[in-house]
Short mmCIF file of C-alpha atoms in Angstrom, two decimals:
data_model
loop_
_atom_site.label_atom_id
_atom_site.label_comp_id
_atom_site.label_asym_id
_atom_site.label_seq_id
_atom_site.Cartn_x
_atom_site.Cartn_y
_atom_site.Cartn_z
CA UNK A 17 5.28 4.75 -3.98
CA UNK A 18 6.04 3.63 -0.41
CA UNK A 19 4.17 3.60 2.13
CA UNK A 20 4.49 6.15 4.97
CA UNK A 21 3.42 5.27 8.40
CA UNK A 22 4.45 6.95 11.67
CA UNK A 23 3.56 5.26 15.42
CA UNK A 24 0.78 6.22 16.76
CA UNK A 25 1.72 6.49 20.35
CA UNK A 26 5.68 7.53 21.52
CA UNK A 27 5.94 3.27 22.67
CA UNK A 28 9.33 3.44 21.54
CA UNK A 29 10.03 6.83 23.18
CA UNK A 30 9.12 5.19 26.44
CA UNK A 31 11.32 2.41 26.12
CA UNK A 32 14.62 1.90 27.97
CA UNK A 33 17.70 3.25 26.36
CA UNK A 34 19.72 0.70 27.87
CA UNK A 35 18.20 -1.52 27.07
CA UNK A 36 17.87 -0.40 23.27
CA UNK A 37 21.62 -0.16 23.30
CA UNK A 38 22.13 -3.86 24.70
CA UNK A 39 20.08 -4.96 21.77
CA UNK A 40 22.32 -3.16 19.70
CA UNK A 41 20.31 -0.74 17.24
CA UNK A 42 21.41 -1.77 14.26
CA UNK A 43 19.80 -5.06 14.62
CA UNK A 44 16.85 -3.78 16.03
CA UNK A 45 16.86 -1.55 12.32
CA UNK A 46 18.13 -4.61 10.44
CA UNK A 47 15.06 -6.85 12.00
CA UNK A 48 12.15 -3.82 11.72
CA UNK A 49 13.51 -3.38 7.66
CA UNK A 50 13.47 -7.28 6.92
CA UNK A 51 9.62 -6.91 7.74
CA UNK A 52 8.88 -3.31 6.28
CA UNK A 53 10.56 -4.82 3.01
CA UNK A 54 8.55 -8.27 3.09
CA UNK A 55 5.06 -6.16 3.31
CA UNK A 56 5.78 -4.30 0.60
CA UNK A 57 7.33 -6.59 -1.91
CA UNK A 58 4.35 -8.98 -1.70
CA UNK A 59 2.01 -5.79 -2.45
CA UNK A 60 3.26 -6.16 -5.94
CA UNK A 61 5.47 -9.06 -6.48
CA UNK A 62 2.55 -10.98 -7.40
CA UNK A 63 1.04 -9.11 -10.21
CA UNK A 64 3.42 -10.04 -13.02
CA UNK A 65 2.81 -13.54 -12.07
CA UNK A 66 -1.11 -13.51 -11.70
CA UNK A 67 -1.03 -15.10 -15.61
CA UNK A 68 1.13 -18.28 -14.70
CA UNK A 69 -1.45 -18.64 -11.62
CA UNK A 70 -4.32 -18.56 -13.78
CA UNK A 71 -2.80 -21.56 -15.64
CA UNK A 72 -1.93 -23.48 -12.62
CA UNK A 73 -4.78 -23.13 -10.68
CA UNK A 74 -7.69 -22.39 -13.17
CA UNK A 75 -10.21 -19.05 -12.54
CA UNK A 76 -10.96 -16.38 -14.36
CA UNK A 77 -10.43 -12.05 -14.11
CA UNK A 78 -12.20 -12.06 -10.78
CA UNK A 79 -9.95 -14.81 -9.20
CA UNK A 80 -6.72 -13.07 -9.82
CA UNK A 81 -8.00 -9.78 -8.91
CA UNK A 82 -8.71 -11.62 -5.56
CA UNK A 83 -5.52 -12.64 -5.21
CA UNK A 84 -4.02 -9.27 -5.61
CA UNK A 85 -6.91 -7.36 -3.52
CA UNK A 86 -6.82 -10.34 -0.96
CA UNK A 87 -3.51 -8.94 0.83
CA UNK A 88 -4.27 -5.09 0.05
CA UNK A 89 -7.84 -5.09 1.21
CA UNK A 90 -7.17 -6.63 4.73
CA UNK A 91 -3.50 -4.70 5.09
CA UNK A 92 -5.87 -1.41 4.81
CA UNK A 93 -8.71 -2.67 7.01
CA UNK A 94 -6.82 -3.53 9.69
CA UNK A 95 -4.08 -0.62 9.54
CA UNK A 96 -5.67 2.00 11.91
CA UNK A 97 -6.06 -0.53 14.84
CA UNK A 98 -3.18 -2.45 14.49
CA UNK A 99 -0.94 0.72 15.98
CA UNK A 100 -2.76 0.25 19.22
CA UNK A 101 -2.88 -3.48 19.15
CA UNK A 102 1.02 -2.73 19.39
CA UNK A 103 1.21 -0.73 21.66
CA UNK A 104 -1.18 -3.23 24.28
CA UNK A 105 0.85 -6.26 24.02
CA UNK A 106 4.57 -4.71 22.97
CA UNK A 107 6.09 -3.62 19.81
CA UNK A 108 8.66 -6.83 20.12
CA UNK A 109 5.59 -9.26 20.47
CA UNK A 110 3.37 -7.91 18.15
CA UNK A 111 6.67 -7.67 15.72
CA UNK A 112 7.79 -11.19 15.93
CA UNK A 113 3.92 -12.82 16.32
CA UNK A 114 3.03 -10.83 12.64
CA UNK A 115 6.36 -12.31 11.04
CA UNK A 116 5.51 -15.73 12.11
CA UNK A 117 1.86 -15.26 10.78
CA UNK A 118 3.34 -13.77 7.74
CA UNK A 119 5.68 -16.79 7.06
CA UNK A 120 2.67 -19.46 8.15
CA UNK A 121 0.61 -17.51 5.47
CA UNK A 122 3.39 -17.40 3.01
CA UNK A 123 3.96 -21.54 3.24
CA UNK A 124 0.19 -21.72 2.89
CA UNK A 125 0.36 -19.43 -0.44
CA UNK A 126 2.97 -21.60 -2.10
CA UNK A 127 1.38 -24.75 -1.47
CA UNK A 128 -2.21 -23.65 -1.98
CA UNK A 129 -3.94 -26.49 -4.39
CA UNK A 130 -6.30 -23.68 -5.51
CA UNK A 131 -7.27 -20.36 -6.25
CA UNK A 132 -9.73 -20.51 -3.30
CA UNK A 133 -7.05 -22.02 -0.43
CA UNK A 134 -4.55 -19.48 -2.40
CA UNK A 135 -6.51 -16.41 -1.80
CA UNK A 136 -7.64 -17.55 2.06
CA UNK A 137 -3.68 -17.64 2.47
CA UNK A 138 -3.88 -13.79 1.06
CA UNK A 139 -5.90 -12.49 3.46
CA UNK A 140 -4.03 -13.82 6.28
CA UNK A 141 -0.89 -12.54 5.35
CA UNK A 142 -2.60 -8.88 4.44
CA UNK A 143 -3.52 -9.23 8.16
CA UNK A 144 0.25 -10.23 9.15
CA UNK A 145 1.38 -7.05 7.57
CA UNK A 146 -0.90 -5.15 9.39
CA UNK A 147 0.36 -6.04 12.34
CA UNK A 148 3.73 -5.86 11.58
CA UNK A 149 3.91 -2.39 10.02
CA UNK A 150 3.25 -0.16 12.82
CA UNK A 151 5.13 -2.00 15.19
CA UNK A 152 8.30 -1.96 13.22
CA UNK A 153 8.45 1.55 12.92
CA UNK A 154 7.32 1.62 17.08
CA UNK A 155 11.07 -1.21 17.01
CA UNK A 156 13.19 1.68 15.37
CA UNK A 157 11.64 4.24 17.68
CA UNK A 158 12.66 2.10 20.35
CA UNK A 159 16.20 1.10 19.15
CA UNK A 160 17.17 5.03 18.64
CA UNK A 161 15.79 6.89 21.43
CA UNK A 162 18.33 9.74 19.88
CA UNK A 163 16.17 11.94 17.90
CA UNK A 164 18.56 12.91 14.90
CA UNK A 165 19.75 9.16 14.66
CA UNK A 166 16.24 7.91 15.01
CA UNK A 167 15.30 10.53 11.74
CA UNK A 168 17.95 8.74 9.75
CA UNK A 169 17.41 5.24 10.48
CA UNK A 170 13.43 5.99 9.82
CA UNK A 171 14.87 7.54 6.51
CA UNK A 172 16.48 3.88 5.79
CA UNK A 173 13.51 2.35 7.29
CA UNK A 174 11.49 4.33 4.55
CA UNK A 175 13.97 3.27 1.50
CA UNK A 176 13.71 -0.43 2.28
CA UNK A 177 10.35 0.15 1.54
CA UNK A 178 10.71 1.71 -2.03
CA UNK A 179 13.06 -0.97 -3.08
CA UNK A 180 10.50 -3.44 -2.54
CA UNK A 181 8.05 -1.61 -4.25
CA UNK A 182 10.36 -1.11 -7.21
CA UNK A 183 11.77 -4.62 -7.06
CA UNK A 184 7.95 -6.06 -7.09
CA UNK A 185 7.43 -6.95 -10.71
CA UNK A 186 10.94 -7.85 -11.60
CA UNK A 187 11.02 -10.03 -9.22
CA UNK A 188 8.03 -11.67 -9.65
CA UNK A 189 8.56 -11.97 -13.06
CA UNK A 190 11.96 -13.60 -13.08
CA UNK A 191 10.76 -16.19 -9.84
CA UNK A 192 7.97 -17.13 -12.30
CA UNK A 193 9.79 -17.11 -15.30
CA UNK A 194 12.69 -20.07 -13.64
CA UNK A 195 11.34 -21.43 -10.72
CA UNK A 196 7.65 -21.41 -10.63
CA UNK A 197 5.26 -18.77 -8.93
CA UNK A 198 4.56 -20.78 -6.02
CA UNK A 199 8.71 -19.76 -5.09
CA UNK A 200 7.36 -15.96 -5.09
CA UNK A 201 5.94 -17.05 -1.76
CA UNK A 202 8.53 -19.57 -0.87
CA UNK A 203 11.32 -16.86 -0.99
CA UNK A 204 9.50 -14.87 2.59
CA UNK A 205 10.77 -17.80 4.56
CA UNK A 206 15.02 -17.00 4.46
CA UNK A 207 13.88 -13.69 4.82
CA UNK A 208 11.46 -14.30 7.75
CA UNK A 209 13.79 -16.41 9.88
CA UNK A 210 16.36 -13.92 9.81
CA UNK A 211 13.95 -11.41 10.62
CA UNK A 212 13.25 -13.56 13.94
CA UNK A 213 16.65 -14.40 14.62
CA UNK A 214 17.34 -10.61 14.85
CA UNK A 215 14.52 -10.17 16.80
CA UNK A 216 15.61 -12.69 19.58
CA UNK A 217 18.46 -9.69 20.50
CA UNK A 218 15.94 -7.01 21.06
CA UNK A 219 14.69 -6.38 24.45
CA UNK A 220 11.34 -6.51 25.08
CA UNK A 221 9.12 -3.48 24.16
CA UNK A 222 6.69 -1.98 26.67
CA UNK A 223 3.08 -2.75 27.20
CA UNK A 224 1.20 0.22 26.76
CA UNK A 225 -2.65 0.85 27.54
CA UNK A 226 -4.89 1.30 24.54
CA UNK A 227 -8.44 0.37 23.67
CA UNK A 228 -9.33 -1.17 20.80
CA UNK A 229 -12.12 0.47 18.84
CA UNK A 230 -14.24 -3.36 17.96
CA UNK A 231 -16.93 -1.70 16.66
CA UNK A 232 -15.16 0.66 14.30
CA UNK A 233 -12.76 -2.27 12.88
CA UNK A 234 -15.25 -4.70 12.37
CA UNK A 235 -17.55 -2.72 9.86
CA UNK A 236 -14.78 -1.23 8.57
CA UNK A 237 -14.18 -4.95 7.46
CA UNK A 238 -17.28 -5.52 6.59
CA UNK A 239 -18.27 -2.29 4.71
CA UNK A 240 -14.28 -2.47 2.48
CA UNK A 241 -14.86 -6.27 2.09
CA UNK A 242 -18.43 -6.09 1.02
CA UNK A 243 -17.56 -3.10 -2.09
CA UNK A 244 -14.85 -5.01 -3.31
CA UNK A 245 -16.73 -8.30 -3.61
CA UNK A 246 -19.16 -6.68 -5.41
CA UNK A 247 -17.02 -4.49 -7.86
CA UNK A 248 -15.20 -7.50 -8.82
CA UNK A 249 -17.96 -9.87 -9.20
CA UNK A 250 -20.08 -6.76 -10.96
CA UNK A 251 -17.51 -6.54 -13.47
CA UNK A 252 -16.95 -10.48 -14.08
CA UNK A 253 -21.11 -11.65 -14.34
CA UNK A 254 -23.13 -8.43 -13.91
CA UNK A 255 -23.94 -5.72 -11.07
CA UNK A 256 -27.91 -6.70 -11.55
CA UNK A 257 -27.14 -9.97 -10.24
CA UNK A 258 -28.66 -10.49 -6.64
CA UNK A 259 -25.53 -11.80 -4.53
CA UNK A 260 -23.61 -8.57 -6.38
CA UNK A 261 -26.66 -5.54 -5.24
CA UNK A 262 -26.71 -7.45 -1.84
CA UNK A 263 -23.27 -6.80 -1.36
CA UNK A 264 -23.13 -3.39 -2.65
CA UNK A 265 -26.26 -2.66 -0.23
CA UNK A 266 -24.13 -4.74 2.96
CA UNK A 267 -21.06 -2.09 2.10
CA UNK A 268 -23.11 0.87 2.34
CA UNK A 269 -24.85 -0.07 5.15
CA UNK A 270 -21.92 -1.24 7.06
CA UNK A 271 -20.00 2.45 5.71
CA UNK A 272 -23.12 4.17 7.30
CA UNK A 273 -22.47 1.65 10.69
CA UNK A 274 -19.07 2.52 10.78
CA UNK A 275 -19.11 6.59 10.92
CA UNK A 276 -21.49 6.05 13.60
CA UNK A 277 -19.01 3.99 15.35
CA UNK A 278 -17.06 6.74 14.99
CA UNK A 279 -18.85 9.38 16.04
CA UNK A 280 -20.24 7.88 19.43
CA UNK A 281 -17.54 5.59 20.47
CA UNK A 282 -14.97 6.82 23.23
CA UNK A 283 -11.90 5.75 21.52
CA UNK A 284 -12.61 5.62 17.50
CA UNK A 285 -9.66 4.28 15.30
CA UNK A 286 -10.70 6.43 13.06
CA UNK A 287 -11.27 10.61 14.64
CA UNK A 288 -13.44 12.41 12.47
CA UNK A 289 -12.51 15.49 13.71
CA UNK A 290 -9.77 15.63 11.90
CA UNK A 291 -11.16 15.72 8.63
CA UNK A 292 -12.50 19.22 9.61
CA UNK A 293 -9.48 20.31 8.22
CA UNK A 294 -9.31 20.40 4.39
CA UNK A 295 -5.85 19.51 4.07
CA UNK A 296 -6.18 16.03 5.80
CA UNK A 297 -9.74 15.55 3.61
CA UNK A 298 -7.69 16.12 0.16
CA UNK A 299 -3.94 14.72 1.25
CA UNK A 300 -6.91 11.74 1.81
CA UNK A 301 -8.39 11.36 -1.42
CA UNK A 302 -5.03 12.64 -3.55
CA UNK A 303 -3.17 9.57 -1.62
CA UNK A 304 -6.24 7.26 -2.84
CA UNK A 305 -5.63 8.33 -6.19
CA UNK A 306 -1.96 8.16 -6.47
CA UNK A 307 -2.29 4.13 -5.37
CA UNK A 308 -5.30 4.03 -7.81
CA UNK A 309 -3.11 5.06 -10.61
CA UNK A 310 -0.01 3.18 -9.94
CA UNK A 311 -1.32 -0.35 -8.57
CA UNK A 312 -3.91 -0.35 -11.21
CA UNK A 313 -1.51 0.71 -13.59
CA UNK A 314 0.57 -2.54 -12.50
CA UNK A 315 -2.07 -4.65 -12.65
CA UNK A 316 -3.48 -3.49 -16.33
CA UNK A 317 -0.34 -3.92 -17.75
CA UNK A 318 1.44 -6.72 -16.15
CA UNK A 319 -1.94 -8.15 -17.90
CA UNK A 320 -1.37 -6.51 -21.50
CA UNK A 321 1.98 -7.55 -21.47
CA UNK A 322 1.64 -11.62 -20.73
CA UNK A 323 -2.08 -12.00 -21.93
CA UNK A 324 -2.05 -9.06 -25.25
CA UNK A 325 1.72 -9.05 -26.42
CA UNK A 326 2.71 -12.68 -25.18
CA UNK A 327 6.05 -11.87 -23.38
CA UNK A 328 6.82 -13.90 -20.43
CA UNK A 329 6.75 -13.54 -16.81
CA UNK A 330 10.40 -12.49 -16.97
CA UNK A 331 10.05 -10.25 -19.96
CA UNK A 332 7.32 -8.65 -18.23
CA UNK A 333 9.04 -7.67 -14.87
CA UNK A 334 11.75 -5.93 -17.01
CA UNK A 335 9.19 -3.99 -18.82
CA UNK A 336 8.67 -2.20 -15.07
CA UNK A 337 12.00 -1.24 -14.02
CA UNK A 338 12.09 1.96 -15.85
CA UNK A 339 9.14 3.37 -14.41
CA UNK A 340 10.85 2.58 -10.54
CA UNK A 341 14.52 3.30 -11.06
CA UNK A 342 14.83 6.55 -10.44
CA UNK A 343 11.94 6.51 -7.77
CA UNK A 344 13.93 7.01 -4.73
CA UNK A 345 16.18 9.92 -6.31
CA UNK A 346 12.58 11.75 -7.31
CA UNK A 347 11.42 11.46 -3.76
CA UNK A 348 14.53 13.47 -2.67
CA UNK A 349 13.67 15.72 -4.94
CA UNK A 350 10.64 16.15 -3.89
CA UNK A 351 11.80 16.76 -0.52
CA UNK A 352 14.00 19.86 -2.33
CA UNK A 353 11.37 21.68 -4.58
CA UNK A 354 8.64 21.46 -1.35
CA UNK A 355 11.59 23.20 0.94
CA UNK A 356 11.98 25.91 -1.82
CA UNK A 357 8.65 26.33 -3.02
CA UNK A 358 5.84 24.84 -0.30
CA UNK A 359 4.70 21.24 -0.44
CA UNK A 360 1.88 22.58 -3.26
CA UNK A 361 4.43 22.83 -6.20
CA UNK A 362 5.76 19.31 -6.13
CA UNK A 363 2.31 17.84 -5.08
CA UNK A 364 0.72 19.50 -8.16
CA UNK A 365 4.08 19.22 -10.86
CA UNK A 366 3.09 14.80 -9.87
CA UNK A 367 -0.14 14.57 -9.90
CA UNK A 368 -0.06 16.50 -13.43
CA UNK A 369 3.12 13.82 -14.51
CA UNK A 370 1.06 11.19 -13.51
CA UNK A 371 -2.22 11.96 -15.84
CA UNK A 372 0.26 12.97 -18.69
CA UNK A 373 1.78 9.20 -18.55
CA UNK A 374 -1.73 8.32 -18.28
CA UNK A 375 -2.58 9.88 -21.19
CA UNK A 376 -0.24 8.78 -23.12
CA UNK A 377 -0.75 5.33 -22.39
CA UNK A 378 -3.83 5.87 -24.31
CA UNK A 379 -1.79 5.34 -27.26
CA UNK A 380 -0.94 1.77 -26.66
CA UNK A 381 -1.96 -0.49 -29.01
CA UNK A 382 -1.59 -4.32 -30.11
CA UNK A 383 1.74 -4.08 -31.61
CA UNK A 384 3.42 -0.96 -29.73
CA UNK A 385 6.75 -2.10 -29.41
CA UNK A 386 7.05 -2.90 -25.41
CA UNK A 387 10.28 -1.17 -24.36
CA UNK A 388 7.82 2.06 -26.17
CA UNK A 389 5.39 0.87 -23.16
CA UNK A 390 7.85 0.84 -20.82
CA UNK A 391 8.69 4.13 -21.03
CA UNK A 392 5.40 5.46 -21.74
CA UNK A 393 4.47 4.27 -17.83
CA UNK A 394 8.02 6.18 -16.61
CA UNK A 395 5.77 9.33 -15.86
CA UNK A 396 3.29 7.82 -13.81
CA UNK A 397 5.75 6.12 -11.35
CA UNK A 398 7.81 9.53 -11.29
CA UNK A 399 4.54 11.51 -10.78
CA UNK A 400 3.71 9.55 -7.53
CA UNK A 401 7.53 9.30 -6.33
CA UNK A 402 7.34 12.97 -6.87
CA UNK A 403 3.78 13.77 -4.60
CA UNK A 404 4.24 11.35 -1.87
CA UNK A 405 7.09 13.20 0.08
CA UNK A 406 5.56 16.20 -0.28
CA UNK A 407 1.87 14.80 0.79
CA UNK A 408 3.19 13.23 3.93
CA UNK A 409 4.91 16.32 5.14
CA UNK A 410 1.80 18.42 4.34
CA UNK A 411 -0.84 16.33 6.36
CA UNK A 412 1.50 16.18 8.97
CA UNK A 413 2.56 19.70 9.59
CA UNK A 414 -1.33 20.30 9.92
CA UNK A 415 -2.16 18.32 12.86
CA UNK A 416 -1.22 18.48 16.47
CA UNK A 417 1.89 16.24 17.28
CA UNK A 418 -0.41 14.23 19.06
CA UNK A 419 -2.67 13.15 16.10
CA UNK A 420 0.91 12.71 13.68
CA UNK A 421 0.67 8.71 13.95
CA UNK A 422 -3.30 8.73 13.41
CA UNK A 423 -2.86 10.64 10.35
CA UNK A 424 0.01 8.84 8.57
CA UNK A 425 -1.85 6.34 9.37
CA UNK A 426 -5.11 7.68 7.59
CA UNK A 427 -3.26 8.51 4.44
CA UNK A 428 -1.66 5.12 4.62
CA UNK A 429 -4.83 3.31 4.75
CA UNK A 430 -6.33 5.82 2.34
CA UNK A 431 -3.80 4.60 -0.30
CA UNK A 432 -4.11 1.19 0.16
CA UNK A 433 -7.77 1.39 0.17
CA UNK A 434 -7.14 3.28 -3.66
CA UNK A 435 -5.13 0.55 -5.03
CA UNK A 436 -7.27 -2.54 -3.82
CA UNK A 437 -10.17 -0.46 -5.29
CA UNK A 438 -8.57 0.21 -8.54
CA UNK A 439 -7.41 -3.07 -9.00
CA UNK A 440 -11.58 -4.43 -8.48
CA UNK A 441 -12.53 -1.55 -11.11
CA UNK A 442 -9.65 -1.42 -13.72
CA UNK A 443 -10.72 -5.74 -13.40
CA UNK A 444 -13.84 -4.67 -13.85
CA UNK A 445 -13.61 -3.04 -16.90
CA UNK A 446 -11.18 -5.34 -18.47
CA UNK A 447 -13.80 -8.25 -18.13
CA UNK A 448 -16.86 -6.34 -18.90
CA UNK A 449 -15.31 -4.29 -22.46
CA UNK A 450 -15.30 -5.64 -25.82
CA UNK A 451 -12.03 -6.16 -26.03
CA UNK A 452 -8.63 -5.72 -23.60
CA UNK A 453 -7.46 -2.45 -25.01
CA UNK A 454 -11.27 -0.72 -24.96
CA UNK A 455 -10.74 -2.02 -21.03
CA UNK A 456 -7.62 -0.87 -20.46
CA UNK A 457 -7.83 2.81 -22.16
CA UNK A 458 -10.83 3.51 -20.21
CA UNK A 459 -8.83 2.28 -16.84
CA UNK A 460 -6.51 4.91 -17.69
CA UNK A 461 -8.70 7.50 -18.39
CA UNK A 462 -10.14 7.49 -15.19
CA UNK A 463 -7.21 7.15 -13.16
CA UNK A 464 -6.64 10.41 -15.37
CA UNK A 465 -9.30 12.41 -14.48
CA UNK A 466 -9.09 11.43 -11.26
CA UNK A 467 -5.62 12.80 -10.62
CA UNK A 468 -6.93 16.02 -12.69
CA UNK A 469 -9.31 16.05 -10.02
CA UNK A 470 -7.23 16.04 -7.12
CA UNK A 471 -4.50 18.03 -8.45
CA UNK A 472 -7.09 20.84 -8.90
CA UNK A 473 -8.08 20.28 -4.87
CA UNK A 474 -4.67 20.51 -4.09
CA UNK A 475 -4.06 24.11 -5.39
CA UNK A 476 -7.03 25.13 -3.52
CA UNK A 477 -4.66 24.66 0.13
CA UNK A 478 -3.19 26.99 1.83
CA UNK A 479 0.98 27.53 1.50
CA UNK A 480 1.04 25.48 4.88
CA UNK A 481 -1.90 23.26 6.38
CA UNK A 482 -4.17 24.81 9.08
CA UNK A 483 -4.00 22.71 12.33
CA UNK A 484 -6.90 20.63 12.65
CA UNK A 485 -8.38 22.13 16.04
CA UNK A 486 -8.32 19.59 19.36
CA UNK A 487 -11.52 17.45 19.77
#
């Protein structure tokens, strides 16, 4: 389930050859894949760990959830204007100030005395890897001004990515399970320090004019901050109470605040003419669910496994590498069937993968033996590996080359926005239900339905996307 993000502007087009070539590309890919792999291993790497935290630090449901949605929640918000933050002050600046920022944040995680300092030290990094995931895809555009060698080192760009993603929950599991959790953080730092080292041989990237949109990205805040605080705390004490409705009312109002920003302004992060198309409007909502049904899927059951069946940390991680081996080999696949049959058949063939795992997970009960689990969850990773290829290329074939980066970047956001809100819900549900299986089955039956849902919209596009028409 990687994350698929394309620059927004041709920065690294516009750089200097020469000067790429002095800098050597492979380090320039070597430095750009250190970061894209950080972002997305701490997306997940601290989910099979959130019990052990608990212990340590004290808090209930809603405190872990923060902890997860912390990072997500801010990484979304501040996706669509962190491309043109970028491009402003350099892809090489904004690079190396996000993966010092990331590492700060990372310290601060590991030694956080509480749940409150530890979730602070969330946000912050979420907003680190904001910053550094647009520009180091702008780095490897820069490094390979070739356009066949830049598609295959954005291809191993792309797989560093998945193998964080897949390497998540083992790895957080095992880090818990012999060293302590606070060394999930701990471990960014090696990794961090190279990155910068690598980064002192790349030339410096070129400032490019763009506008930030204030407005938009500040209720966007607001408005994705506001619904999660209240989901979470809804679920853990009650959506009557006051502080909860007052939040729920802030996020709609600051939704409502936020289209108009978008509408009137002169350079929106966000263009809402392009959801006059229907492809981008359903790749939109299909890439919510997908993240919907495999981060909440992570979360429910990292839970169930630790909290229900008593395994550890360790035990736990293993329990996940089934359901992400073979991720990377489905997404090439993926790549095939769309080729032979249209971007439809694959997109549909996962989506319907995914609610049969779902489904089945229904089944799960107190003393299902885990390695049954295990494989019981295989479909729903395959069913997103499977969709996610084929998504990408879909939205993308339907919009003008200019608007390519802005729409990644949608679907991007649209996903991370689907797993921080699953994660509040499926929490939600877990703390509000009688007991943890009544929780979790009806977590899975509406990330079910959902993909039902959105596998239905998808047959109703055309063989290949209509352009979305020039504002």
């Amino acid at each position: 389930m990687k994350p698929l993000l394309k620059p927004s502007r041709a920065s690294g087009d516009a750089a200097d050859p020469s000067g790429a070539a002095r800098g050597g590309s492979s380090v320039v890919l070597g430095a750009a894949l250190l970061g894209f792999f950080l972002i997305s291993l701490d997306a997940l790497i601290v989910t099979v760990a959130l019990p052990d935290m608990g212990r340590s630090l004290g808090g209930g449901m809603s405190g872990l959830q923060w902890v997860v949605d912390g990072y997500t929640l801010i990484f979304a918000a501040l996706m669509l204007s962190a491309g043109a933050l970028s491009d402003r002050i350099g892809a090489r600046q904004a690079y190396g100030g996000g993966l010092v920022l990331f590492g700060l944040a990372s310290t601060a995680c590991g030694l956080a005395p509480g749940l409150g300092v530890l979730v602070a030290a969330r946000l912050v990094q979420g907003g680190a890897a904001a910053v550094m995931m647009p520009a180091s895809l702008a780095l490897v555009r820069q490094g390979y001004p070739d356009q066949a060698k830049r598609a295959r080192a954005i291809a191993i760009w792309t797989v560093g990515g998945a193998v964080a993603v897949a390497a998540g929950p083992v790895c957080g599991g095992a880090l818990a399970a012999s060293v302590g959790w606070r060394w999930i953080f701990f471990v960014n730092l090696p990794a961090g320090l190279l990155g910068l080292a690598l980064l002192t041989r790349v030339p410096a990237s070129p400032r490019l004019p763009a506008r930030l949109d204030m407005a938009g990205q500040m209720t966007a805040v607001v408005a994705m901050g506001a619904l999660t605080y209240g989901v979470i705390e809804g679920g853990a004490d009650g959506f009557g109470r006051p502080p909860v409705v007052g939040s729920l009312l802030v996020a709609v109002a600051a939704a409502a605040a936020f289209l108009a920003a978008q509408a009137k302004g002169s350079h929106p992060m966000l263009p809402l003419p392009l959801f006059r198309s229907r492809v981008v409007a359903v790749s939109l909502v299909v890439g919510f669910m997908l993240n919907a049904a495999y981060y909440g899927g992570v979360f429910v059951f990292s839970l169930y496994l630790q909290q229900q069946r008593g395994l550890s940390a360790l035990h736990a991680g293993l329990m996940f590498i089934p359901m992400t081996a073979l991720v990377a080999v489905v997404n090439l696949a993926s790549a095939k069937l769309a080729g032979l049959f249209g971007p439809r058949v694959p997109m549909v063939a996962g989506q319907l993968l995914g609610t049969a795992g779902l489904l089945t997970l229904l089944a799960v009960g107190d003393h299902t033996n885990a390695w049954v689990v295990a494989a019981l969850m295989v479909p729903v990773g395959l069913g997103g590996a499977l969709t996610v290829p084929a998504l990408t290329a879909q939205l993308l074939d339907s919009v003008p080359a200019d608007r390519a980066g802005t729409a990644a970047a949608v679907l991007n956001t649209g996903r991370q926005v689907g797993g921080a809100i699953a994660v509040a819900v499926f929490g939600a549900l877990l703390a509000g239900a009688d007991t943890f299986l009544a929780g979790m089955r009806w977590s899975m039956l509406i990330a079910a339905a959902g993909l039902v849902l959105t596998a239905g919209a998808t047959l109703t596009l055309p063989r290949h996307g209509h352009r979305v028409p020039q504002a």
